Amino acid sequence: MANRQRGRDQETVFDRLGELPPVPNMIGCNLTELNPNENQISLSFEEIPEFLNPAGTLHGEFISAMLDECTGSAIVGLSDAAFVPSTISITTDFLASVATGTVRGTGTITSKGKSIAFLESVLTDEAAPSWYRNDAGVNPISTAAG
């Protein structure tokens, strides 16, 4: 990730892994929280103007890459890199568009076997209007499960 330890006091598995694949850096990914009690990771993605489509919103494939990064980082981070995943299947629901600003993401392990894990990820947009927020006060723009 562009900066896996920004604002963090504790070392995580990501700090020990060394050089990372280029995709997390390309999509502006940063670790914000690793929560083993909830089987969840939180990430943020910086706005990258080059990823906007002609309508001025974030291209869907970059949203998919962000969702995939949330799930992959969840299993790596929460297993202390015992699992290094390959995505077998991912189903994505695009709920809203993103024009500008930071996108927040969570990846959650819903179940894990010996060689396969099932995860969910959600992206939220802090810039969405208040009428778009759900009961939890967040505003999902896209979800994925796999």
Short mmCIF file of N, CA and C in Angstrom, two decimals:
data_model
loop_
_atom_site.label_atom_id
_atom_site.label_comp_id
_atom_site.label_asym_id
_atom_site.label_seq_id
_atom_site.Cartn_x
_atom_site.Cartn_y
_atom_site.Cartn_z
N MET A 1 0.84 -1.17 0.00
CA MET A 1 0.00 0.00 0.00
C MET A 1 0.88 1.23 0.00
N ALA A 2 0.32 2.30 -0.45
CA ALA A 2 1.12 3.51 -0.56
C ALA A 2 1.81 3.83 0.76
N ASN A 3 1.10 3.70 1.85
CA ASN A 3 1.69 3.91 3.16
C ASN A 3 0.92 3.06 4.15
N ARG A 4 1.36 1.85 4.35
CA ARG A 4 0.60 0.91 5.18
C ARG A 4 0.60 1.28 6.65
N GLN A 5 1.45 2.18 7.08
CA GLN A 5 1.53 2.45 8.50
C GLN A 5 1.22 3.89 8.87
N ARG A 6 0.65 4.65 8.01
CA ARG A 6 0.36 6.05 8.29
C ARG A 6 -0.47 6.17 9.57
N GLY A 7 0.04 6.90 10.54
CA GLY A 7 -0.70 7.16 11.76
C GLY A 7 -0.83 5.96 12.68
N ARG A 8 -0.03 4.94 12.50
CA ARG A 8 -0.16 3.73 13.31
C ARG A 8 1.05 3.62 14.25
N ASP A 9 0.81 3.14 15.46
CA ASP A 9 1.87 2.98 16.43
C ASP A 9 2.45 1.58 16.43
N GLN A 10 1.66 0.60 16.03
CA GLN A 10 2.10 -0.79 16.07
C GLN A 10 2.49 -1.30 14.69
N GLU A 11 3.51 -2.14 14.66
CA GLU A 11 3.90 -2.78 13.41
C GLU A 11 2.85 -3.83 13.05
N THR A 12 2.57 -3.97 11.76
CA THR A 12 1.65 -5.00 11.29
C THR A 12 2.39 -5.91 10.33
N VAL A 13 1.73 -6.96 9.93
CA VAL A 13 2.31 -7.89 8.97
C VAL A 13 2.71 -7.17 7.69
N PHE A 14 1.97 -6.14 7.31
CA PHE A 14 2.27 -5.42 6.08
C PHE A 14 3.61 -4.71 6.15
N ASP A 15 3.99 -4.28 7.34
CA ASP A 15 5.29 -3.62 7.51
C ASP A 15 6.43 -4.63 7.33
N ARG A 16 6.18 -5.89 7.65
CA ARG A 16 7.21 -6.93 7.58
C ARG A 16 7.31 -7.60 6.22
N LEU A 17 6.33 -7.43 5.36
CA LEU A 17 6.31 -8.14 4.08
C LEU A 17 7.32 -7.62 3.06
N GLY A 18 7.80 -6.42 3.25
CA GLY A 18 8.75 -5.87 2.28
C GLY A 18 8.02 -5.27 1.09
N GLU A 19 8.64 -5.37 -0.08
CA GLU A 19 8.07 -4.77 -1.28
C GLU A 19 6.73 -5.41 -1.62
N LEU A 20 5.78 -4.57 -1.92
CA LEU A 20 4.42 -5.01 -2.19
C LEU A 20 4.11 -4.98 -3.68
N PRO A 21 3.08 -5.67 -4.10
CA PRO A 21 2.68 -5.61 -5.50
C PRO A 21 2.33 -4.18 -5.90
N PRO A 22 2.39 -3.86 -7.18
CA PRO A 22 2.15 -2.48 -7.62
C PRO A 22 0.70 -2.00 -7.51
N VAL A 23 -0.27 -2.89 -7.52
CA VAL A 23 -1.67 -2.45 -7.55
C VAL A 23 -2.06 -1.61 -6.34
N PRO A 24 -1.74 -2.02 -5.10
CA PRO A 24 -2.13 -1.17 -3.97
C PRO A 24 -1.57 0.26 -4.08
N ASN A 25 -0.35 0.38 -4.55
CA ASN A 25 0.22 1.72 -4.72
C ASN A 25 -0.48 2.46 -5.84
N MET A 26 -0.81 1.77 -6.92
CA MET A 26 -1.45 2.40 -8.07
C MET A 26 -2.82 2.97 -7.70
N ILE A 27 -3.56 2.26 -6.85
CA ILE A 27 -4.92 2.72 -6.50
C ILE A 27 -4.94 3.57 -5.23
N GLY A 28 -3.76 3.98 -4.75
CA GLY A 28 -3.68 4.92 -3.63
C GLY A 28 -4.14 4.36 -2.31
N CYS A 29 -3.82 3.11 -2.03
CA CYS A 29 -4.32 2.39 -0.86
C CYS A 29 -3.48 2.66 0.39
N ASN A 30 -4.17 2.87 1.51
CA ASN A 30 -3.53 3.06 2.81
C ASN A 30 -4.26 2.25 3.87
N LEU A 31 -3.52 1.61 4.75
CA LEU A 31 -4.09 0.89 5.88
C LEU A 31 -4.52 1.90 6.94
N THR A 32 -5.76 1.79 7.40
CA THR A 32 -6.22 2.66 8.48
C THR A 32 -6.46 1.89 9.77
N GLU A 33 -6.86 0.61 9.66
CA GLU A 33 -7.08 -0.18 10.88
C GLU A 33 -7.05 -1.67 10.54
N LEU A 34 -6.47 -2.43 11.43
CA LEU A 34 -6.48 -3.89 11.37
C LEU A 34 -7.13 -4.35 12.66
N ASN A 35 -8.33 -4.96 12.57
CA ASN A 35 -9.11 -5.30 13.75
C ASN A 35 -9.37 -6.80 13.82
N PRO A 36 -8.47 -7.56 14.47
CA PRO A 36 -8.64 -9.01 14.56
C PRO A 36 -9.91 -9.42 15.31
N ASN A 37 -10.37 -8.62 16.27
CA ASN A 37 -11.57 -8.97 17.04
C ASN A 37 -12.82 -9.00 16.16
N GLU A 38 -12.82 -8.18 15.12
CA GLU A 38 -13.96 -8.12 14.20
C GLU A 38 -13.68 -8.84 12.88
N ASN A 39 -12.48 -9.47 12.75
CA ASN A 39 -12.08 -10.09 11.48
C ASN A 39 -12.17 -9.10 10.34
N GLN A 40 -11.71 -7.86 10.59
CA GLN A 40 -11.92 -6.79 9.62
C GLN A 40 -10.69 -5.91 9.46
N ILE A 41 -10.51 -5.42 8.24
CA ILE A 41 -9.47 -4.44 7.94
C ILE A 41 -10.16 -3.21 7.37
N SER A 42 -9.59 -2.05 7.64
CA SER A 42 -10.09 -0.81 7.06
C SER A 42 -8.97 -0.17 6.26
N LEU A 43 -9.33 0.28 5.07
CA LEU A 43 -8.37 0.91 4.16
C LEU A 43 -8.95 2.23 3.66
N SER A 44 -8.09 3.09 3.18
CA SER A 44 -8.56 4.28 2.48
C SER A 44 -7.87 4.32 1.12
N PHE A 45 -8.52 4.95 0.18
CA PHE A 45 -8.01 5.07 -1.18
C PHE A 45 -8.04 6.54 -1.56
N GLU A 46 -6.89 7.07 -1.94
CA GLU A 46 -6.79 8.48 -2.30
C GLU A 46 -7.37 8.71 -3.69
N GLU A 47 -7.90 9.89 -3.88
CA GLU A 47 -8.44 10.27 -5.18
C GLU A 47 -7.32 10.31 -6.22
N ILE A 48 -7.57 9.68 -7.36
CA ILE A 48 -6.61 9.68 -8.46
C ILE A 48 -7.36 10.14 -9.71
N PRO A 49 -7.15 11.39 -10.13
CA PRO A 49 -7.92 11.95 -11.25
C PRO A 49 -7.82 11.14 -12.54
N GLU A 50 -6.71 10.47 -12.76
CA GLU A 50 -6.54 9.68 -13.98
C GLU A 50 -7.51 8.50 -14.06
N PHE A 51 -8.15 8.12 -12.95
CA PHE A 51 -9.07 6.99 -12.93
C PHE A 51 -10.52 7.40 -13.16
N LEU A 52 -10.74 8.68 -13.42
CA LEU A 52 -12.10 9.14 -13.67
C LEU A 52 -12.49 8.88 -15.12
N ASN A 53 -13.74 8.49 -15.34
CA ASN A 53 -14.23 8.25 -16.70
C ASN A 53 -14.70 9.58 -17.31
N PRO A 54 -15.16 9.59 -18.57
CA PRO A 54 -15.58 10.85 -19.19
C PRO A 54 -16.71 11.56 -18.45
N ALA A 55 -17.49 10.84 -17.66
CA ALA A 55 -18.56 11.47 -16.89
C ALA A 55 -18.04 12.14 -15.61
N GLY A 56 -16.74 11.97 -15.33
CA GLY A 56 -16.15 12.58 -14.15
C GLY A 56 -16.28 11.76 -12.89
N THR A 57 -16.64 10.48 -13.02
CA THR A 57 -16.75 9.61 -11.85
C THR A 57 -15.70 8.50 -11.95
N LEU A 58 -15.42 7.89 -10.81
CA LEU A 58 -14.41 6.85 -10.74
C LEU A 58 -14.84 5.65 -11.59
N HIS A 59 -13.96 5.18 -12.46
CA HIS A 59 -14.24 4.05 -13.34
C HIS A 59 -14.52 2.79 -12.51
N GLY A 60 -15.51 2.03 -12.92
CA GLY A 60 -15.94 0.86 -12.17
C GLY A 60 -14.87 -0.19 -11.92
N GLU A 61 -13.96 -0.36 -12.86
CA GLU A 61 -12.91 -1.36 -12.66
C GLU A 61 -11.96 -0.97 -11.53
N PHE A 62 -11.77 0.32 -11.30
CA PHE A 62 -10.94 0.74 -10.18
C PHE A 62 -11.69 0.55 -8.87
N ILE A 63 -13.01 0.72 -8.90
CA ILE A 63 -13.81 0.40 -7.72
C ILE A 63 -13.68 -1.09 -7.42
N SER A 64 -13.75 -1.92 -8.45
CA SER A 64 -13.59 -3.37 -8.26
C SER A 64 -12.21 -3.71 -7.70
N ALA A 65 -11.18 -3.02 -8.20
CA ALA A 65 -9.82 -3.25 -7.68
C ALA A 65 -9.73 -2.86 -6.21
N MET A 66 -10.40 -1.79 -5.82
CA MET A 66 -10.39 -1.38 -4.42
C MET A 66 -11.09 -2.42 -3.54
N LEU A 67 -12.23 -2.93 -4.01
CA LEU A 67 -12.94 -3.97 -3.26
C LEU A 67 -12.08 -5.22 -3.13
N ASP A 68 -11.42 -5.62 -4.21
CA ASP A 68 -10.57 -6.80 -4.20
C ASP A 68 -9.39 -6.59 -3.25
N GLU A 69 -8.85 -5.38 -3.21
CA GLU A 69 -7.75 -5.08 -2.29
C GLU A 69 -8.21 -5.17 -0.84
N CYS A 70 -9.44 -4.75 -0.57
CA CYS A 70 -9.97 -4.87 0.80
C CYS A 70 -10.05 -6.32 1.24
N THR A 71 -10.53 -7.20 0.36
CA THR A 71 -10.65 -8.60 0.75
C THR A 71 -9.28 -9.27 0.84
N GLY A 72 -8.42 -9.03 -0.15
CA GLY A 72 -7.09 -9.63 -0.12
C GLY A 72 -6.27 -9.17 1.07
N SER A 73 -6.33 -7.88 1.37
CA SER A 73 -5.58 -7.36 2.51
C SER A 73 -6.14 -7.87 3.82
N ALA A 74 -7.45 -8.11 3.87
CA ALA A 74 -8.05 -8.65 5.10
C ALA A 74 -7.48 -10.03 5.41
N ILE A 75 -7.44 -10.91 4.43
CA ILE A 75 -6.97 -12.26 4.70
C ILE A 75 -5.47 -12.28 4.98
N VAL A 76 -4.70 -11.47 4.28
CA VAL A 76 -3.26 -11.40 4.54
C VAL A 76 -3.01 -10.81 5.93
N GLY A 77 -3.62 -9.69 6.20
CA GLY A 77 -3.38 -8.99 7.46
C GLY A 77 -3.87 -9.73 8.68
N LEU A 78 -5.05 -10.33 8.58
CA LEU A 78 -5.64 -10.99 9.73
C LEU A 78 -5.10 -12.40 9.96
N SER A 79 -4.45 -12.98 8.95
CA SER A 79 -3.84 -14.31 9.12
C SER A 79 -2.33 -14.20 9.34
N ASP A 80 -1.82 -12.97 9.47
CA ASP A 80 -0.38 -12.71 9.59
C ASP A 80 0.36 -13.34 8.42
N ALA A 81 -0.22 -13.20 7.24
CA ALA A 81 0.32 -13.67 5.96
C ALA A 81 0.41 -15.19 5.85
N ALA A 82 -0.35 -15.91 6.67
CA ALA A 82 -0.42 -17.37 6.52
C ALA A 82 -1.16 -17.72 5.24
N PHE A 83 -2.07 -16.85 4.82
CA PHE A 83 -2.79 -17.01 3.57
C PHE A 83 -2.37 -15.88 2.64
N VAL A 84 -1.97 -16.21 1.44
CA VAL A 84 -1.73 -15.23 0.39
C VAL A 84 -2.74 -15.56 -0.71
N PRO A 85 -3.79 -14.76 -0.84
CA PRO A 85 -4.95 -15.17 -1.63
C PRO A 85 -4.83 -14.98 -3.14
N SER A 86 -5.61 -15.76 -3.83
CA SER A 86 -5.95 -15.56 -5.24
C SER A 86 -7.46 -15.51 -5.28
N THR A 87 -8.01 -14.52 -5.93
CA THR A 87 -9.46 -14.40 -6.00
C THR A 87 -10.02 -15.46 -6.94
N ILE A 88 -10.92 -16.27 -6.41
CA ILE A 88 -11.58 -17.30 -7.21
C ILE A 88 -12.82 -16.72 -7.89
N SER A 89 -13.58 -15.96 -7.11
CA SER A 89 -14.82 -15.38 -7.61
C SER A 89 -15.10 -14.12 -6.80
N ILE A 90 -15.63 -13.12 -7.48
CA ILE A 90 -16.04 -11.90 -6.79
C ILE A 90 -17.29 -11.36 -7.47
N THR A 91 -18.28 -11.06 -6.68
CA THR A 91 -19.52 -10.48 -7.18
C THR A 91 -19.59 -9.06 -6.65
N THR A 92 -19.75 -8.12 -7.55
CA THR A 92 -19.73 -6.70 -7.18
C THR A 92 -21.06 -6.05 -7.47
N ASP A 93 -21.54 -5.26 -6.53
CA ASP A 93 -22.73 -4.44 -6.71
C ASP A 93 -22.31 -2.99 -6.66
N PHE A 94 -22.59 -2.25 -7.73
CA PHE A 94 -22.28 -0.82 -7.80
C PHE A 94 -23.54 -0.07 -7.38
N LEU A 95 -23.46 0.62 -6.25
CA LEU A 95 -24.64 1.27 -5.69
C LEU A 95 -24.71 2.77 -5.97
N ALA A 96 -23.57 3.38 -6.20
CA ALA A 96 -23.52 4.82 -6.47
C ALA A 96 -22.19 5.14 -7.14
N SER A 97 -22.11 6.31 -7.72
CA SER A 97 -20.87 6.72 -8.36
C SER A 97 -20.03 7.56 -7.39
N VAL A 98 -18.76 7.68 -7.69
CA VAL A 98 -17.84 8.48 -6.88
C VAL A 98 -17.20 9.50 -7.80
N ALA A 99 -17.31 10.76 -7.46
CA ALA A 99 -16.73 11.81 -8.30
C ALA A 99 -15.37 12.26 -7.77
N THR A 100 -15.28 12.58 -6.51
CA THR A 100 -14.02 13.07 -5.95
C THR A 100 -13.91 12.67 -4.49
N GLY A 101 -12.71 12.78 -3.96
CA GLY A 101 -12.50 12.56 -2.54
C GLY A 101 -11.95 11.20 -2.20
N THR A 102 -11.75 11.01 -0.92
CA THR A 102 -11.21 9.76 -0.41
C THR A 102 -12.32 8.73 -0.28
N VAL A 103 -12.01 7.51 -0.69
CA VAL A 103 -12.93 6.39 -0.55
C VAL A 103 -12.43 5.53 0.60
N ARG A 104 -13.33 5.11 1.47
CA ARG A 104 -13.00 4.23 2.59
C ARG A 104 -13.48 2.82 2.26
N GLY A 105 -12.71 1.83 2.68
CA GLY A 105 -13.08 0.45 2.43
C GLY A 105 -12.87 -0.42 3.64
N THR A 106 -13.73 -1.44 3.76
CA THR A 106 -13.53 -2.46 4.79
C THR A 106 -13.56 -3.82 4.12
N GLY A 107 -12.75 -4.71 4.62
CA GLY A 107 -12.77 -6.10 4.19
C GLY A 107 -12.98 -6.95 5.43
N THR A 108 -13.92 -7.89 5.35
CA THR A 108 -14.28 -8.71 6.49
C THR A 108 -14.23 -10.18 6.11
N ILE A 109 -13.56 -10.98 6.92
CA ILE A 109 -13.57 -12.43 6.72
C ILE A 109 -14.87 -12.95 7.32
N THR A 110 -15.71 -13.58 6.49
CA THR A 110 -16.97 -14.12 6.98
C THR A 110 -16.85 -15.58 7.37
N SER A 111 -15.96 -16.32 6.72
CA SER A 111 -15.65 -17.69 7.11
C SER A 111 -14.33 -18.10 6.46
N LYS A 112 -13.66 -19.06 7.09
CA LYS A 112 -12.35 -19.47 6.60
C LYS A 112 -12.18 -20.96 6.84
N GLY A 113 -11.75 -21.67 5.79
CA GLY A 113 -11.42 -23.08 5.90
C GLY A 113 -9.92 -23.26 5.82
N LYS A 114 -9.51 -24.48 5.46
CA LYS A 114 -8.07 -24.75 5.37
C LYS A 114 -7.43 -24.07 4.16
N SER A 115 -8.16 -23.98 3.06
CA SER A 115 -7.55 -23.42 1.85
C SER A 115 -8.41 -22.36 1.16
N ILE A 116 -9.63 -22.13 1.64
CA ILE A 116 -10.52 -21.14 1.04
C ILE A 116 -11.11 -20.27 2.13
N ALA A 117 -11.19 -19.00 1.85
CA ALA A 117 -11.83 -18.06 2.76
C ALA A 117 -12.92 -17.32 2.01
N PHE A 118 -13.95 -16.94 2.72
CA PHE A 118 -15.03 -16.13 2.16
C PHE A 118 -14.99 -14.77 2.84
N LEU A 119 -15.07 -13.74 2.02
CA LEU A 119 -14.92 -12.39 2.53
C LEU A 119 -15.96 -11.46 1.92
N GLU A 120 -16.19 -10.36 2.59
CA GLU A 120 -17.04 -9.30 2.06
C GLU A 120 -16.26 -7.99 2.14
N SER A 121 -16.53 -7.10 1.22
CA SER A 121 -15.93 -5.78 1.30
C SER A 121 -16.97 -4.73 0.94
N VAL A 122 -16.78 -3.55 1.52
CA VAL A 122 -17.70 -2.43 1.29
C VAL A 122 -16.86 -1.18 1.12
N LEU A 123 -17.20 -0.37 0.14
CA LEU A 123 -16.58 0.94 -0.03
C LEU A 123 -17.61 2.01 0.35
N THR A 124 -17.14 3.06 0.99
CA THR A 124 -18.01 4.18 1.33
C THR A 124 -17.37 5.47 0.85
N ASP A 125 -18.21 6.44 0.63
CA ASP A 125 -17.78 7.74 0.11
C ASP A 125 -18.19 8.81 1.11
N GLU A 126 -17.23 9.46 1.73
CA GLU A 126 -17.53 10.48 2.73
C GLU A 126 -18.21 11.70 2.14
N ALA A 127 -18.10 11.88 0.82
CA ALA A 127 -18.66 13.07 0.19
C ALA A 127 -20.12 12.91 -0.22
N ALA A 128 -20.69 11.71 -0.03
CA ALA A 128 -22.08 11.49 -0.45
C ALA A 128 -23.01 12.38 0.38
N PRO A 129 -24.12 12.81 -0.20
CA PRO A 129 -25.05 13.66 0.55
C PRO A 129 -25.66 12.92 1.74
N SER A 130 -26.09 13.67 2.73
CA SER A 130 -26.58 13.06 3.97
C SER A 130 -27.81 12.19 3.73
N TRP A 131 -28.64 12.50 2.74
CA TRP A 131 -29.82 11.67 2.48
C TRP A 131 -29.46 10.28 2.00
N TYR A 132 -28.19 10.11 1.54
CA TYR A 132 -27.77 8.82 1.01
C TYR A 132 -27.22 7.90 2.09
N ARG A 133 -26.97 8.41 3.26
CA ARG A 133 -26.35 7.61 4.33
C ARG A 133 -27.36 6.60 4.89
N ASN A 134 -26.85 5.42 5.29
CA ASN A 134 -27.73 4.41 5.88
C ASN A 134 -27.85 4.65 7.39
N ASP A 135 -28.54 3.76 8.08
CA ASP A 135 -28.78 3.92 9.52
C ASP A 135 -27.49 3.98 10.33
N ALA A 136 -26.44 3.34 9.85
CA ALA A 136 -25.16 3.35 10.57
C ALA A 136 -24.37 4.63 10.30
N GLY A 137 -24.91 5.53 9.48
CA GLY A 137 -24.22 6.78 9.20
C GLY A 137 -23.19 6.67 8.10
N VAL A 138 -23.15 5.54 7.41
CA VAL A 138 -22.20 5.39 6.30
C VAL A 138 -22.97 5.37 5.00
N ASN A 139 -22.26 5.58 3.92
CA ASN A 139 -22.89 5.69 2.63
C ASN A 139 -22.18 4.75 1.66
N PRO A 140 -22.68 3.51 1.55
CA PRO A 140 -22.01 2.55 0.68
C PRO A 140 -22.11 2.95 -0.79
N ILE A 141 -20.98 2.78 -1.50
CA ILE A 141 -21.00 3.03 -2.92
C ILE A 141 -20.85 1.73 -3.71
N SER A 142 -20.32 0.72 -3.05
CA SER A 142 -20.14 -0.55 -3.74
C SER A 142 -19.87 -1.64 -2.71
N THR A 143 -20.33 -2.85 -3.01
CA THR A 143 -20.07 -3.99 -2.14
C THR A 143 -19.60 -5.17 -2.98
N ALA A 144 -18.91 -6.07 -2.35
CA ALA A 144 -18.45 -7.28 -3.04
C ALA A 144 -18.43 -8.43 -2.06
N ALA A 145 -18.64 -9.62 -2.59
CA ALA A 145 -18.54 -10.84 -1.79
C ALA A 145 -17.86 -11.89 -2.64
N GLY A 146 -17.09 -12.70 -2.00
CA GLY A 146 -16.40 -13.76 -2.73
C GLY A 146 -15.82 -14.77 -1.80
#
